[in-house]
CSV table of C-alpha atoms in Angstrom, one decimal:
chain,number,residue,atom,x,y,z
Y,1,UNK,CA,0.0,-0.1,-0.1
Y,2,UNK,CA,1.3,3.3,-0.7
Y,3,UNK,CA,0.8,6.8,1.3
Y,4,UNK,CA,0.1,10.1,-0.1
Y,5,UNK,CA,0.2,13.6,1.6
Y,6,UNK,CA,-3.0,14.3,2.9
Y,7,UNK,CA,-3.1,18.0,2.1
Y,8,UNK,CA,-2.2,20.9,4.7
Y,9,UNK,CA,-2.5,18.3,7.5
Y,10,UNK,CA,1.1,17.1,5.9
Y,11,UNK,CA,-0.2,13.6,7.5
Y,12,UNK,CA,0.7,10.8,5.0
Y,13,UNK,CA,-2.1,8.0,4.5
Y,14,UNK,CA,-2.9,4.9,2.6
Y,15,UNK,CA,-3.8,6.0,-1.1
Y,16,UNK,CA,-7.0,3.5,-0.6
Y,17,UNK,CA,-8.9,4.4,2.6
Y,18,UNK,CA,-11.8,2.9,3.8
Y,19,UNK,CA,-15.9,4.2,3.6
Y,20,UNK,CA,-18.0,3.6,6.2
Y,21,UNK,CA,-21.8,3.7,5.1
Y,22,UNK,CA,-22.3,0.2,5.0
Y,23,UNK,CA,-19.8,-1.1,7.9
Y,24,UNK,CA,-20.9,-3.8,9.0
Y,25,UNK,CA,-24.0,-4.2,7.1
Y,26,UNK,CA,-25.5,-4.5,3.6
Y,27,UNK,CA,-27.6,-1.6,2.5
Y,28,UNK,CA,-30.8,-1.8,4.6
Y,29,UNK,CA,-29.5,-4.4,6.7
Y,30,UNK,CA,-29.1,-4.7,10.5
Y,31,UNK,CA,-26.1,-3.3,11.9
Y,32,UNK,CA,-23.8,-6.1,12.8
Y,33,UNK,CA,-20.8,-4.7,15.1
Y,34,UNK,CA,-18.7,-8.3,15.1
Y,35,UNK,CA,-18.5,-8.0,10.8
Y,36,UNK,CA,-17.9,-4.3,11.0
Y,37,UNK,CA,-15.0,-5.2,13.6
Y,38,UNK,CA,-13.5,-7.5,11.1
Y,39,UNK,CA,-14.2,-5.1,8.4
Y,40,UNK,CA,-11.8,-2.9,10.3
Y,41,UNK,CA,-9.3,-5.6,11.2
Y,42,UNK,CA,-9.1,-6.6,7.5
Y,43,UNK,CA,-8.7,-3.1,6.3
Y,44,UNK,CA,-5.8,-3.0,9.2
Y,45,UNK,CA,-4.0,-5.9,7.9
Y,46,UNK,CA,-4.2,-4.4,4.1
Y,47,UNK,CA,-2.0,-1.2,5.0
Y,48,UNK,CA,-5.2,0.9,5.2
Y,49,UNK,CA,-4.9,4.0,7.6
Y,50,UNK,CA,-7.4,6.2,6.4
Y,51,UNK,CA,-10.9,5.7,7.8
Y,52,UNK,CA,-14.0,8.0,6.4
Y,53,UNK,CA,-17.4,8.0,8.4
Y,54,UNK,CA,-20.0,10.2,9.8
Y,55,UNK,CA,-22.2,10.8,12.7
Y,56,UNK,CA,-25.5,9.4,10.6
Y,57,UNK,CA,-24.1,6.4,9.6
Y,58,UNK,CA,-25.9,3.4,11.1
Y,59,UNK,CA,-27.4,6.1,13.5
Y,60,UNK,CA,-23.6,6.6,15.1
Y,61,UNK,CA,-23.0,3.0,15.3
Y,62,UNK,CA,-20.3,3.2,12.8
Y,63,UNK,CA,-18.5,6.0,14.9
Y,64,UNK,CA,-18.9,4.1,17.5
Y,65,UNK,CA,-17.5,1.0,16.4
Y,66,UNK,CA,-14.5,2.8,15.0
Y,67,UNK,CA,-13.7,4.4,18.2
Y,68,UNK,CA,-13.6,1.0,20.0
Y,69,UNK,CA,-11.3,-0.4,17.4
Y,70,UNK,CA,-9.0,2.6,17.0
Y,71,UNK,CA,-8.8,3.4,20.5
Y,72,UNK,CA,-6.7,0.0,20.7
Y,73,UNK,CA,-4.2,1.5,17.8
Y,74,UNK,CA,-3.3,4.7,18.7
Y,75,UNK,CA,-1.9,7.3,16.2
Y,76,UNK,CA,-2.3,4.5,13.3
Y,77,UNK,CA,-5.4,5.8,11.5
Y,78,UNK,CA,-6.5,9.1,10.3
Y,79,UNK,CA,-10.1,9.5,10.6
Y,80,UNK,CA,-12.7,11.7,8.7
Y,81,UNK,CA,-15.8,12.0,9.9
Y,82,UNK,CA,-19.0,14.3,8.9
Y,83,UNK,CA,-21.9,16.1,10.3
Y,84,UNK,CA,-25.2,17.9,9.7
Y,85,UNK,CA,-27.3,15.3,7.8
Y,86,UNK,CA,-28.9,14.2,11.3
Y,87,UNK,CA,-30.6,17.2,11.2
Y,88,UNK,CA,-34.3,17.4,10.8
Y,89,UNK,CA,-35.3,19.0,8.8
Y,90,UNK,CA,-32.5,19.4,6.7
Y,91,UNK,CA,-32.2,22.6,5.5
Y,92,UNK,CA,-29.8,25.6,5.9
Y,93,UNK,CA,-31.5,27.5,8.8
Y,94,UNK,CA,-31.1,24.4,10.7
Y,95,UNK,CA,-27.0,24.9,10.3
Y,96,UNK,CA,-26.3,27.0,13.5
Y,97,UNK,CA,-22.7,27.6,15.3
Y,98,UNK,CA,-24.2,25.6,18.6
Y,99,UNK,CA,-25.5,22.7,16.0
Y,100,UNK,CA,-21.8,22.7,14.6
Y,101,UNK,CA,-20.1,22.5,18.4
Y,102,UNK,CA,-22.8,20.0,19.5
Y,103,UNK,CA,-21.7,17.6,16.2
Y,104,UNK,CA,-18.0,18.1,17.5
Y,105,UNK,CA,-18.7,16.7,20.8
Y,106,UNK,CA,-20.6,14.0,19.7
Y,107,UNK,CA,-18.8,12.4,17.2
Y,108,UNK,CA,-15.6,13.0,19.6
Y,109,UNK,CA,-17.4,11.2,22.4
Y,110,UNK,CA,-18.3,8.5,20.2
Y,111,UNK,CA,-14.8,7.8,18.3
Y,112,UNK,CA,-13.3,8.2,21.7
Y,113,UNK,CA,-10.8,11.0,20.5
Y,114,UNK,CA,-9.4,13.9,21.9
Y,115,UNK,CA,-9.4,16.0,18.8
Y,116,UNK,CA,-11.1,15.0,15.4
Y,117,UNK,CA,-8.3,14.4,12.6
Y,118,UNK,CA,-10.9,15.8,10.1
Y,119,UNK,CA,-14.5,17.1,10.0
Y,120,UNK,CA,-16.5,17.6,7.1
Y,121,UNK,CA,-20.0,19.4,6.3
Y,122,UNK,CA,-21.9,16.8,5.0
Y,123,UNK,CA,-23.5,17.8,1.8
Y,124,UNK,CA,-24.9,20.5,3.3
Y,125,UNK,CA,-28.0,22.7,1.3
Y,126,UNK,CA,-26.1,25.1,-1.1
Y,127,UNK,CA,-26.7,28.2,1.0
Y,128,UNK,CA,-24.8,27.1,3.7
Y,129,UNK,CA,-21.3,27.1,1.4
Y,130,UNK,CA,-22.0,30.9,2.0
Y,131,UNK,CA,-22.9,31.0,5.8
Y,132,UNK,CA,-19.9,32.8,7.6
Y,133,UNK,CA,-21.1,32.2,11.1
Y,134,UNK,CA,-20.8,28.3,10.3
Y,135,UNK,CA,-17.2,28.6,9.1
Y,136,UNK,CA,-16.2,30.8,11.8
Y,137,UNK,CA,-17.6,27.9,14.4
Y,138,UNK,CA,-15.6,25.3,12.1
Y,139,UNK,CA,-12.8,27.6,12.8
Y,140,UNK,CA,-13.2,28.3,16.5
Y,141,UNK,CA,-13.2,24.4,17.1
Y,142,UNK,CA,-9.9,24.2,15.4
Y,143,UNK,CA,-8.4,26.8,17.3
Y,144,UNK,CA,-10.0,25.0,20.8
Y,145,UNK,CA,-8.0,21.8,19.7
Y,146,UNK,CA,-11.3,19.9,19.2
Y,147,UNK,CA,-10.9,19.3,15.3
Y,148,UNK,CA,-7.0,19.4,13.6
Y,149,UNK,CA,-8.8,20.5,10.2
Y,150,UNK,CA,-12.4,21.0,8.3
Y,151,UNK,CA,-13.6,20.9,4.8
Y,152,UNK,CA,-17.0,19.9,3.0
Y,153,UNK,CA,-18.2,16.7,1.6
Y,154,UNK,CA,-20.1,18.0,-1.6
Y,155,UNK,CA,-22.5,16.7,-4.5
Y,156,UNK,CA,-21.4,19.6,-6.9
Y,157,UNK,CA,-17.9,20.7,-7.9
Y,158,UNK,CA,-19.6,24.3,-7.9
Y,159,UNK,CA,-20.3,23.8,-4.0
Y,160,UNK,CA,-16.9,22.5,-3.3
Y,161,UNK,CA,-15.2,25.7,-5.1
Y,162,UNK,CA,-17.7,28.2,-3.1
Y,163,UNK,CA,-16.0,26.8,0.4
Y,164,UNK,CA,-12.7,27.5,-0.9
Y,165,UNK,CA,-13.1,30.8,0.0
Y,166,UNK,CA,-12.8,29.7,4.0
Y,167,UNK,CA,-10.2,27.8,5.7
Y,168,UNK,CA,-11.3,24.7,4.7
Y,169,UNK,CA,-8.3,22.0,4.2
Y,170,UNK,CA,-10.1,19.1,2.5
Y,171,UNK,CA,-12.8,18.2,0.0
Y,172,UNK,CA,-14.9,15.1,-0.3
Y,173,UNK,CA,-15.9,14.8,-3.9
Y,174,UNK,CA,-17.7,12.0,-5.7
Y,175,UNK,CA,-15.2,11.0,-8.3
Y,176,UNK,CA,-15.3,8.0,-10.9
Y,177,UNK,CA,-14.8,6.6,-14.1
Y,178,UNK,CA,-18.7,8.0,-14.7
Y,179,UNK,CA,-17.9,11.2,-12.8
Y,180,UNK,CA,-15.3,13.5,-14.8
Y,181,UNK,CA,-16.1,16.9,-14.2
Y,182,UNK,CA,-14.1,17.5,-10.9
Y,183,UNK,CA,-10.6,17.2,-13.1
Y,184,UNK,CA,-11.6,20.4,-14.9
Y,185,UNK,CA,-11.7,23.1,-12.4
Y,186,UNK,CA,-11.7,21.6,-8.8
Y,187,UNK,CA,-8.7,19.5,-9.0
Y,188,UNK,CA,-6.6,22.0,-10.5
Y,189,UNK,CA,-7.8,24.7,-7.5
Y,190,UNK,CA,-7.3,22.2,-5.0
Y,191,UNK,CA,-3.4,21.7,-5.9
Y,192,UNK,CA,-3.4,25.7,-6.1
Y,193,UNK,CA,-4.6,25.9,-2.3
Y,194,UNK,CA,-3.2,22.9,-1.2
Y,195,UNK,CA,-6.5,21.1,-0.4
Y,196,UNK,CA,-6.8,17.3,0.4
Y,197,UNK,CA,-9.2,15.4,-2.0
Y,198,UNK,CA,-11.3,12.8,-0.8
Y,199,UNK,CA,-12.6,10.6,-3.9
Y,200,UNK,CA,-16.1,9.1,-2.6
Y,201,UNK,CA,-18.6,6.5,-4.6
Y,202,UNK,CA,-15.5,5.1,-6.6
Y,203,UNK,CA,-17.3,2.5,-7.8
Y,204,UNK,CA,-20.6,4.4,-8.6
Y,205,UNK,CA,-22.5,2.2,-5.8
Y,206,UNK,CA,-21.2,-0.9,-7.2
Y,207,UNK,CA,-21.9,-0.3,-11.3
Y,208,UNK,CA,-18.1,-0.2,-11.8
Y,209,UNK,CA,-18.0,-3.7,-10.6
Y,210,UNK,CA,-19.0,-5.2,-13.3
Y,211,UNK,CA,-21.4,-7.6,-11.6
Y,212,UNK,CA,-24.6,-6.1,-12.3
Y,213,UNK,CA,-26.9,-6.7,-15.1
Y,214,UNK,CA,-30.4,-5.6,-16.2
Y,215,UNK,CA,-31.8,-8.5,-14.2
Y,216,UNK,CA,-29.8,-7.7,-10.9
Y,217,UNK,CA,-32.5,-7.1,-8.0
Y,218,UNK,CA,-31.6,-4.7,-5.1
Y,219,UNK,CA,-33.2,-5.1,-1.7
Y,220,UNK,CA,-36.2,-2.8,-1.0
Y,221,UNK,CA,-34.1,-0.7,1.4
Y,222,UNK,CA,-31.1,-0.4,-0.6
Y,223,UNK,CA,-30.9,2.9,-2.0
Y,224,UNK,CA,-30.4,1.3,-5.4
Y,225,UNK,CA,-34.0,0.7,-5.5
Y,226,UNK,CA,-35.5,3.5,-4.0
Y,227,UNK,CA,-33.3,6.5,-4.6
Y,228,UNK,CA,-32.6,6.1,-8.5
Y,229,UNK,CA,-34.5,9.8,-9.1
Y,230,UNK,CA,-33.8,10.9,-5.8
Y,231,UNK,CA,-37.0,10.3,-3.6
Y,232,UNK,CA,-34.9,10.3,-0.4
Y,233,UNK,CA,-31.6,12.2,-1.4
Y,234,UNK,CA,-29.6,13.5,-4.1
Y,235,UNK,CA,-30.1,10.8,-6.7
Y,236,UNK,CA,-26.5,11.7,-7.7
Y,237,UNK,CA,-25.6,9.4,-4.4
Y,238,UNK,CA,-27.2,6.2,-6.2
Y,239,UNK,CA,-24.8,4.9,-9.5
Y,240,UNK,CA,-23.2,8.3,-9.5
Y,241,UNK,CA,-26.9,9.7,-10.8
Y,242,UNK,CA,-26.3,7.5,-14.0
Y,243,UNK,CA,-29.0,6.0,-15.4
Y,244,UNK,CA,-29.3,2.0,-14.7
Y,245,UNK,CA,-29.4,0.8,-18.2
Y,246,UNK,CA,-27.3,3.3,-19.5
Y,247,UNK,CA,-24.6,2.6,-16.9
Y,248,UNK,CA,-24.7,-1.2,-18.0
Y,249,UNK,CA,-23.9,-0.1,-21.5
Y,250,UNK,CA,-21.0,2.1,-20.6
Y,251,UNK,CA,-19.8,-0.7,-18.3
Y,252,UNK,CA,-19.9,-3.4,-21.1
Y,253,UNK,CA,-17.5,-1.1,-23.2
Y,254,UNK,CA,-15.2,-0.4,-20.1
Y,255,UNK,CA,-15.1,-4.2,-20.1
Y,256,UNK,CA,-14.0,-4.3,-23.5
Y,257,UNK,CA,-11.3,-2.1,-23.0
Y,258,UNK,CA,-9.6,-3.4,-19.9
Y,259,UNK,CA,-10.3,-7.2,-21.0
Y,260,UNK,CA,-12.0,-8.2,-17.8
Y,261,UNK,CA,-15.4,-8.4,-16.1
Y,262,UNK,CA,-14.1,-7.9,-12.8
Y,263,UNK,CA,-13.5,-3.9,-12.7
Y,264,UNK,CA,-13.7,-2.5,-9.3
Y,265,UNK,CA,-9.6,-2.8,-8.8
Y,266,UNK,CA,-9.4,-1.3,-12.2
Y,267,UNK,CA,-11.9,1.6,-11.3
Y,268,UNK,CA,-10.0,2.3,-7.9
Y,269,UNK,CA,-6.7,2.1,-10.1
Y,270,UNK,CA,-7.9,4.6,-12.4
Y,271,UNK,CA,-8.9,7.2,-9.8
Y,272,UNK,CA,-5.4,6.6,-8.0
Y,273,UNK,CA,-4.2,7.9,-11.7
Y,274,UNK,CA,-4.9,11.5,-10.4
Y,275,UNK,CA,-2.1,13.0,-9.1
Y,276,UNK,CA,-4.9,15.4,-6.9
Y,277,UNK,CA,-6.8,13.0,-5.5
Y,278,UNK,CA,-5.1,12.3,-1.8
Y,279,UNK,CA,-7.0,9.1,-1.1
Y,280,UNK,CA,-10.0,7.2,-2.7
Y,281,UNK,CA,-12.6,5.5,0.1
Y,282,UNK,CA,-14.3,2.5,-1.4
Y,283,UNK,CA,-16.9,1.4,1.3
Y,284,UNK,CA,-16.9,-2.6,2.1
Y,285,UNK,CA,-20.1,-4.8,3.6
Y,286,UNK,CA,-17.6,-7.6,4.2
Y,287,UNK,CA,-14.1,-8.4,4.3
Y,288,UNK,CA,-14.0,-9.7,1.3
Y,289,UNK,CA,-14.8,-6.5,-0.7
Y,290,UNK,CA,-11.7,-4.9,1.6
Y,291,UNK,CA,-9.2,-7.6,-0.2
Y,292,UNK,CA,-10.5,-7.1,-3.7
Y,293,UNK,CA,-10.4,-3.1,-3.1
Y,294,UNK,CA,-6.9,-3.2,-2.0
Y,295,UNK,CA,-5.8,-4.8,-5.3
Y,296,UNK,CA,-5.9,-1.8,-7.1
Y,297,UNK,CA,-2.7,-0.9,-4.8
Y,298,UNK,CA,-1.0,-3.8,-6.8
Y,299,UNK,CA,-2.0,-2.6,-10.4
Y,300,UNK,CA,0.6,-1.2,-12.8
Y,301,UNK,CA,-0.6,2.6,-13.8
Y,302,UNK,CA,-3.2,2.3,-16.9
Y,303,UNK,CA,-1.6,3.2,-19.9
Y,304,UNK,CA,-2.5,6.7,-21.9
Y,305,UNK,CA,-4.4,4.6,-24.3
Y,306,UNK,CA,-6.9,2.9,-21.5
Y,307,UNK,CA,-7.3,6.3,-20.2
Y,308,UNK,CA,-8.3,8.1,-23.2
Y,309,UNK,CA,-10.7,5.0,-24.1
Y,310,UNK,CA,-12.3,6.0,-20.2
Y,311,UNK,CA,-13.2,9.6,-21.6
Y,312,UNK,CA,-14.0,8.5,-25.0
Y,313,UNK,CA,-16.7,6.6,-22.8
Y,314,UNK,CA,-17.8,8.9,-20.7
Y,315,UNK,CA,-18.3,11.3,-23.5
Y,316,UNK,CA,-19.9,8.9,-25.6
Y,317,UNK,CA,-22.7,7.7,-23.0
Y,318,UNK,CA,-22.8,10.0,-19.9
Y,319,UNK,CA,-21.3,13.5,-20.2
Y,320,UNK,CA,-24.6,14.9,-21.5
Y,321,UNK,CA,-26.7,13.3,-18.5
Y,322,UNK,CA,-24.0,13.8,-15.9
Y,323,UNK,CA,-22.0,17.0,-16.3
Y,324,UNK,CA,-24.4,19.8,-16.2
Y,325,UNK,CA,-25.9,18.4,-13.0
Y,326,UNK,CA,-23.0,18.0,-10.6
């Protein structure tokens, strides 16, 4: 496992991290702490030192389980957590300095940490990216030593760019073979301002694993069933916003380019070809997925022809659908 510098923190983190939305559970199934701890152990053994979580995940149990694990391995892991999505209703007016302070204290307790490595606003409404009082409170929490750094997790590139006028040091953004827009303006700005980039949803909710077909059935409580049109949250979170049937066509062409049906490690390796990315965070609902994801670290760099082919497939199938929205 190779390491990369995580922006202004100057911390070196594993280039492949662990996303924990579905830690210890398949989407829609009950949380399983024993399975979650096994996944964290597998990630540790694979050389992963970066963990991404959120106070919302599994009702706080994701943070609690991570806290239980990392407390036995002090100073080994860099943990990013996110806040805001627990607000009900999730509207800009609910974001207040007091709420931020409560989020910080809650995550500190669940993660059993004295100071959060990185706190991100969790895809807030767009008005929040222009709220001086919120970013001033984040800075105050940093000066108090409760957080070492802060940033934003976003749906849209323009939201990340808005937030860059504040003192953020990290941006978490959807970036994968089906989401190329961040390379155009966001990545150059991140390099200029030394802002770490966390690439999330790297496998487009599993679409880029190459395992799905038109006959694949997802569970009733799985967001890949109920959120394809954004019924519960931004549809860009589900298959990266790609219409399912169209995505399958693009995946078939990717399989031809790379000569394999097993696309997951290749899709992650493609992301790592971009030097602006500090870490990529594929998720895992079982240990085998962790082991499969880290295979990307062992792959040779993709060729120029392969990189061009991915761009061509995006331009052919997805640019007109995806590019204007996110």
